[in-house]
XYZ file of C-alpha atoms in Angstrom:
420
model
C 158.178 93.192 76.444
C 154.992 92.107 78.176
C 154.024 93.128 81.690
C 153.724 90.703 84.589
C 151.557 91.396 87.618
C 152.489 90.181 91.071
C 150.503 86.936 90.714
C 152.103 86.195 87.330
C 155.616 86.807 88.694
C 154.910 84.412 91.559
C 153.649 81.791 89.106
C 156.755 82.326 86.970
C 159.032 81.693 89.950
C 157.206 78.507 90.889
C 157.200 77.162 87.322
C 160.907 77.823 86.887
C 161.670 76.041 90.167
C 159.674 73.053 88.905
C 162.088 72.783 85.968
C 160.038 74.337 83.161
C 162.049 76.158 80.515
C 161.843 79.927 80.081
C 160.111 79.534 76.692
C 157.524 77.145 78.147
C 156.805 79.524 81.025
C 156.467 82.418 78.591
C 153.892 80.467 76.539
C 151.881 79.568 79.646
C 151.843 83.181 80.867
C 151.185 84.665 77.441
C 154.315 86.894 77.354
C 157.593 86.893 75.506
C 160.607 84.887 76.589
C 162.530 88.136 77.080
C 159.970 89.212 79.704
C 160.521 86.021 81.667
C 164.308 86.451 81.369
C 164.079 90.085 82.542
C 161.994 89.329 85.636
C 164.122 86.292 86.459
C 167.283 88.445 86.532
C 165.615 91.116 88.678
C 164.310 88.512 91.101
C 167.743 86.912 91.415
C 169.346 90.325 92.045
C 166.752 91.234 94.698
C 165.696 94.351 92.776
C 162.839 96.467 94.156
C 160.360 98.401 92.032
C 161.393 102.032 92.413
C 157.807 103.253 92.169
C 157.027 101.688 95.555
C 159.566 103.951 97.258
C 158.554 107.194 95.566
C 156.832 109.862 97.635
C 153.554 110.934 96.020
C 152.829 114.559 95.298
C 149.739 114.434 97.490
C 151.945 113.691 100.513
C 152.717 117.445 100.682
C 149.085 118.099 101.717
C 148.772 115.065 103.991
C 147.522 117.129 106.959
C 144.797 118.740 104.838
C 143.696 115.342 103.540
C 143.564 113.924 107.061
C 141.452 116.905 108.192
C 139.069 116.485 105.240
C 138.715 112.776 105.994
C 137.807 113.477 109.639
C 134.917 115.689 108.474
C 133.351 113.004 106.261
C 130.560 110.674 107.431
C 131.184 106.971 107.652
C 131.002 105.083 104.380
C 132.316 105.776 100.918
C 134.156 109.018 100.163
C 134.219 111.082 96.990
C 137.882 111.561 96.058
C 136.937 113.850 93.165
C 135.375 116.198 95.734
C 138.573 115.960 97.830
C 140.682 116.828 94.786
C 138.520 119.879 94.020
C 138.713 120.977 97.661
C 142.516 120.684 97.688
C 142.814 122.777 94.514
C 140.400 125.403 95.812
C 141.572 125.683 99.428
C 145.248 124.688 99.260
C 146.325 125.498 95.709
C 147.074 121.853 94.947
C 148.198 121.432 91.333
C 148.473 117.633 91.244
C 146.149 115.312 89.380
C 143.183 113.370 90.690
C 145.189 110.203 90.087
C 147.885 111.369 92.524
C 145.215 111.871 95.216
C 143.775 108.433 94.520
C 147.224 106.781 94.781
C 147.981 108.557 98.065
C 144.583 107.641 99.525
C 144.998 103.967 98.577
C 148.422 103.789 100.267
C 147.511 105.747 103.385
C 143.964 104.611 104.103
C 143.517 100.917 103.350
C 140.084 99.683 102.403
C 137.876 98.600 105.331
C 137.300 94.940 105.975
C 134.698 93.324 103.780
C 131.568 92.207 105.569
C 130.333 88.817 104.415
C 126.643 88.589 103.540
C 124.493 85.925 105.127
C 122.425 83.881 102.670
C 118.960 83.316 104.094
C 116.295 81.016 102.695
C 112.930 81.749 104.260
C 110.582 78.868 105.126
C 107.322 78.192 103.320
C 104.643 80.835 103.746
C 106.908 83.149 105.729
C 107.660 85.999 103.328
C 106.870 87.687 100.032
C 108.840 90.565 98.519
C 107.111 93.556 96.913
C 108.366 96.157 94.455
C 107.146 98.494 91.697
C 108.301 98.325 88.073
C 107.800 101.297 85.751
C 106.817 101.026 82.080
C 106.656 104.417 80.336
C 105.211 104.750 76.859
C 102.898 101.722 76.849
C 100.230 101.642 74.119
C 96.764 100.933 75.535
C 93.982 101.221 72.977
C 94.614 104.384 71.007
C 96.674 106.230 73.620
C 100.216 106.088 74.947
C 100.348 106.000 78.740
C 102.893 105.487 81.501
C 102.064 102.379 83.509
C 103.439 100.761 86.645
C 103.343 97.111 87.665
C 103.347 95.834 91.233
C 105.398 92.647 91.494
C 104.947 90.299 94.480
C 107.189 87.206 94.755
C 106.891 84.435 97.347
C 110.391 84.003 98.774
C 110.288 80.209 99.136
C 108.632 78.943 95.957
C 109.482 82.017 93.797
C 105.879 82.121 92.601
C 105.151 85.635 91.392
C 102.152 87.819 90.659
C 102.092 91.061 88.650
C 99.239 93.577 88.616
C 99.163 96.690 86.432
C 98.094 100.190 87.458
C 98.240 103.767 86.213
C 99.717 105.315 89.368
C 101.489 104.519 92.627
C 99.041 106.272 94.943
C 97.648 104.685 98.095
C 94.538 103.311 96.384
C 96.664 101.582 93.709
C 99.157 100.381 96.339
C 96.428 98.576 98.264
C 94.301 97.341 95.361
C 97.347 95.933 93.517
C 98.577 94.126 96.633
C 95.133 92.620 97.199
C 94.966 91.478 93.568
C 98.479 89.963 93.762
C 97.677 88.076 96.972
C 94.516 86.715 95.360
C 96.637 85.360 92.514
C 99.094 83.834 95.003
C 96.291 82.069 96.853
C 96.774 83.641 100.293
C 98.763 85.975 102.508
C 102.335 85.247 103.737
C 103.311 86.173 107.282
C 105.570 89.047 106.157
C 105.637 91.401 103.192
C 109.103 92.877 102.610
C 108.576 96.243 100.943
C 110.605 99.129 99.623
C 110.674 102.480 101.439
C 107.843 104.121 99.486
C 105.707 106.885 100.990
C 102.547 104.807 100.682
C 104.153 102.332 103.107
C 106.350 104.473 105.397
C 105.277 107.955 106.410
C 108.667 108.809 107.931
C 112.142 107.300 107.994
C 113.244 104.095 106.313
C 113.961 100.468 107.077
C 113.425 98.974 110.506
C 113.443 102.476 112.075
C 110.798 103.903 109.754
C 107.236 104.750 110.787
C 104.601 102.722 108.970
C 101.948 104.789 107.222
C 98.834 104.587 109.410
C 96.587 103.864 106.431
C 98.823 101.024 105.261
C 99.142 99.713 108.826
C 95.367 99.313 109.044
C 95.325 97.609 105.643
C 98.021 95.156 106.788
C 96.128 94.444 110.012
C 93.002 93.554 108.053
C 94.865 91.161 105.768
C 96.936 89.872 108.723
C 100.508 90.331 107.553
C 103.545 92.026 109.078
C 105.221 94.929 107.246
C 109.010 94.569 106.919
C 110.646 97.601 105.305
C 113.899 96.870 103.482
C 117.113 98.490 104.677
C 117.851 101.624 102.587
C 120.352 101.257 99.729
C 120.327 97.503 100.242
C 118.730 95.862 97.178
C 120.090 92.462 98.239
C 117.515 92.517 101.035
C 114.796 91.904 98.456
C 116.869 90.262 95.767
C 114.170 87.777 94.768
C 111.726 90.463 93.683
C 114.552 92.470 92.080
C 115.364 89.376 90.031
C 111.669 89.043 89.182
C 111.496 92.637 87.958
C 114.520 91.977 85.722
C 112.897 88.805 84.408
C 109.685 90.760 83.866
C 111.543 93.154 81.573
C 113.341 90.352 79.696
C 111.000 87.380 79.409
C 107.548 88.842 80.164
C 108.003 92.212 78.495
C 104.804 93.720 77.013
C 106.582 96.730 75.509
C 106.262 96.956 71.771
C 102.811 95.336 71.822
C 99.409 97.016 71.611
C 96.610 96.079 74.014
C 92.978 97.135 73.745
C 92.694 97.828 77.471
C 94.432 97.483 80.810
C 92.340 94.370 81.440
C 93.648 92.770 78.222
C 97.222 93.516 79.322
C 96.507 91.913 82.706
C 95.099 88.750 81.098
C 98.177 88.463 78.854
C 100.515 88.940 81.836
C 98.727 86.322 83.966
C 98.976 83.771 81.152
C 102.696 84.433 80.606
C 103.426 84.105 84.339
C 101.571 80.802 84.541
C 103.625 79.491 81.642
C 106.873 80.677 83.246
C 105.944 79.052 86.575
C 105.662 75.664 84.871
C 109.099 75.973 83.243
C 111.199 77.763 85.908
C 112.807 75.678 88.653
C 112.440 76.431 92.356
C 115.939 76.463 93.984
C 114.556 75.280 97.318
C 113.007 72.070 95.968
C 114.433 71.433 92.508
C 110.886 71.098 91.171
C 109.067 73.606 89.004
C 107.917 76.850 90.603
C 104.306 75.790 90.022
C 104.806 72.528 91.944
C 106.613 74.286 94.804
C 103.837 76.873 94.966
C 101.243 74.116 95.402
C 103.100 73.127 98.564
C 103.522 76.672 99.853
C 100.002 77.935 99.262
C 98.699 75.509 101.901
C 100.651 77.468 104.539
C 99.478 80.918 103.430
C 96.865 82.727 105.517
C 93.514 82.704 103.670
C 92.255 86.047 102.466
C 89.196 87.447 104.287
C 85.861 86.455 102.776
C 85.073 90.158 102.340
C 88.167 91.871 101.000
C 88.820 95.393 102.301
C 88.233 98.130 99.793
C 91.289 100.326 99.084
C 91.348 103.548 101.112
C 93.815 106.413 100.973
C 93.219 107.819 104.455
C 92.145 106.404 107.808
C 91.563 108.348 111.047
C 89.936 107.905 114.446
C 87.084 110.305 115.196
C 84.681 110.770 118.159
C 80.918 110.758 117.567
C 79.186 113.889 118.873
C 75.869 114.083 120.716
C 74.224 115.043 117.417
C 75.429 111.702 115.955
C 77.799 113.533 113.600
C 81.456 112.828 112.787
C 83.870 115.418 111.373
C 86.013 114.336 108.408
C 87.680 116.309 105.573
C 85.852 119.527 106.465
C 82.399 117.901 106.433
C 80.069 116.276 108.931
C 78.626 112.787 108.471
C 75.924 111.059 110.502
C 76.220 107.612 112.097
C 73.646 105.544 114.065
C 72.835 107.179 117.401
C 73.980 104.179 119.474
C 77.622 105.152 118.782
C 77.330 108.593 120.450
C 80.385 109.510 122.539
C 82.375 106.574 121.118
C 85.458 106.689 118.916
C 85.074 105.130 115.483
C 87.328 104.585 112.475
C 86.734 106.706 109.357
C 88.133 105.684 105.967
C 88.333 107.676 102.768
C 87.536 105.365 99.839
C 87.266 106.171 96.146
C 84.082 108.279 96.084
C 82.821 107.184 99.519
C 83.409 107.768 103.215
C 83.130 104.635 105.321
C 82.663 104.494 109.098
C 83.620 101.375 111.061
C 83.383 100.158 114.614
C 85.127 96.944 115.664
C 85.939 96.279 111.990
C 82.228 96.379 111.034
C 80.846 99.031 108.675
C 78.233 101.158 110.475
C 77.659 103.951 107.921
C 78.624 105.143 104.440
C 78.260 108.511 102.699
C 79.329 110.036 99.360
C 82.782 111.603 99.518
C 83.848 115.047 98.334
C 80.345 116.437 97.738
C 79.443 120.135 97.720
C 77.334 119.583 100.831
C 79.074 120.123 104.144
C 76.539 118.189 106.242
C 75.424 114.723 105.156
C 72.717 113.051 107.243
C 70.788 109.823 107.034
C 67.498 110.126 108.938
C 67.539 106.384 109.610
C 70.558 106.951 111.880
C 68.279 108.794 114.341
C 65.638 106.075 114.529
C 65.507 102.938 116.672
C 65.091 101.715 120.211
C 67.035 102.865 123.259
C 70.150 100.990 124.243
C 71.582 100.453 127.733
C 74.042 103.282 127.131
C 72.247 105.714 124.793
C 68.635 106.849 124.642
C 67.179 107.390 121.164
C 66.794 111.019 119.970
C 63.450 112.720 120.541
C 61.038 112.025 117.669
C 60.239 114.793 115.247
C 57.361 117.051 116.218
C 54.671 118.331 113.904
C 56.857 121.179 112.672
C 59.769 118.855 111.979
C 57.562 116.444 110.031
C 56.069 119.347 108.106
C 59.515 120.619 107.124
C 60.388 117.164 105.806
C 57.183 117.028 103.796
C 57.916 120.448 102.291
C 61.439 119.388 101.352
C 60.152 116.164 99.760
C 57.476 118.107 97.862
C 60.072 120.503 96.481
C 62.176 117.632 95.252
C 59.131 116.028 93.592
C 58.108 119.369 92.055
C 61.570 119.878 90.572
C 61.467 116.370 89.124
C 58.037 116.958 87.555
C 59.120 120.327 86.207
C 62.224 118.777 84.628
C 60.070 115.991 83.100
C 57.674 118.574 81.616
C 60.547 120.551 80.047
C 62.024 117.392 78.544
C 58.629 116.409 77.118
C 58.231 119.873 75.604
C 61.656 119.642 73.974
C 60.757 116.202 72.601
C 57.597 117.613 70.964
């Protein structure tokens, strides 16, 4: 005898009332005629399924279950954890299934919240996410790579840039490279809750990393962190990452360099853009992108270099700025002003009003780095130039320069002797 669910029994009753025979109904429902006959007799007799009136074993610990439920945070509950707690604290010997049945009867599921479908206008948003590719073969070595994927929400045009890490320098340089490929900057970048973007918290209540905030201000876009555990909030880039693994998958291939991999990826994405259809227009993604790129904010003529730290520092009377345990000189006209200091790859950059005023090597053994040109020049309305060097100061500079020249000549002589 086959089994009929509630919907099938309702359909059986309707079909029989319409005059269909029991054998015809059985064929339509995919069960035997005896099953239809059995349920027809029970329905006519007003029989009730006895299992619906049975008291579950878990009902004996109903108070304990109610107490456990009151201690749980809002959201989903772990019934396996409840079952273990009942066995440990109350000697419950029933099965997990009995707890699940009791919970389903006693605590109905909460109402389902419908999800609003939003289509962003042209140039308004792009979604950003990382994709990981372990075990890629580059040249003669096997390395773990990551790819930053940026997708324009309206046209679905995408850009992918490869990197070896997810640090702040890669985060910024990959975003800049992706936006160059997309032809401009959208008003909003919807990002995941990564530490290079949010220094604390998550979603709309998170605190944007100060370094990334300055980067976003320079490129003129708003940072929109996705709600935690809500992948639908950036579903377009999630779909792109899946497509990247299926249709634009470089795994299993060997590339001579990271640059060769990038060239291959760019070509594949261009080909995909000509064949994929944009849902908003019905045209190809490439054609829709041509419309959207006109509404993107142009990139600055001078692109900002990636930096992994940015701070505000005052300039002392000696024209020095403290940063990372060292002191760096800046032009004297900025004395007693606050400037912005950025840590770049191998360099320290000082800025005032978004203009670079000084640069020094980063992470050197020296603790004081000075540029004598920073102490020269004419007075300004606010700052008088430092006193010029006296005879002793000039003599000390000459001695230092002579020592450097002597060391260079001595090294040249030793090299010449070795060559002979």
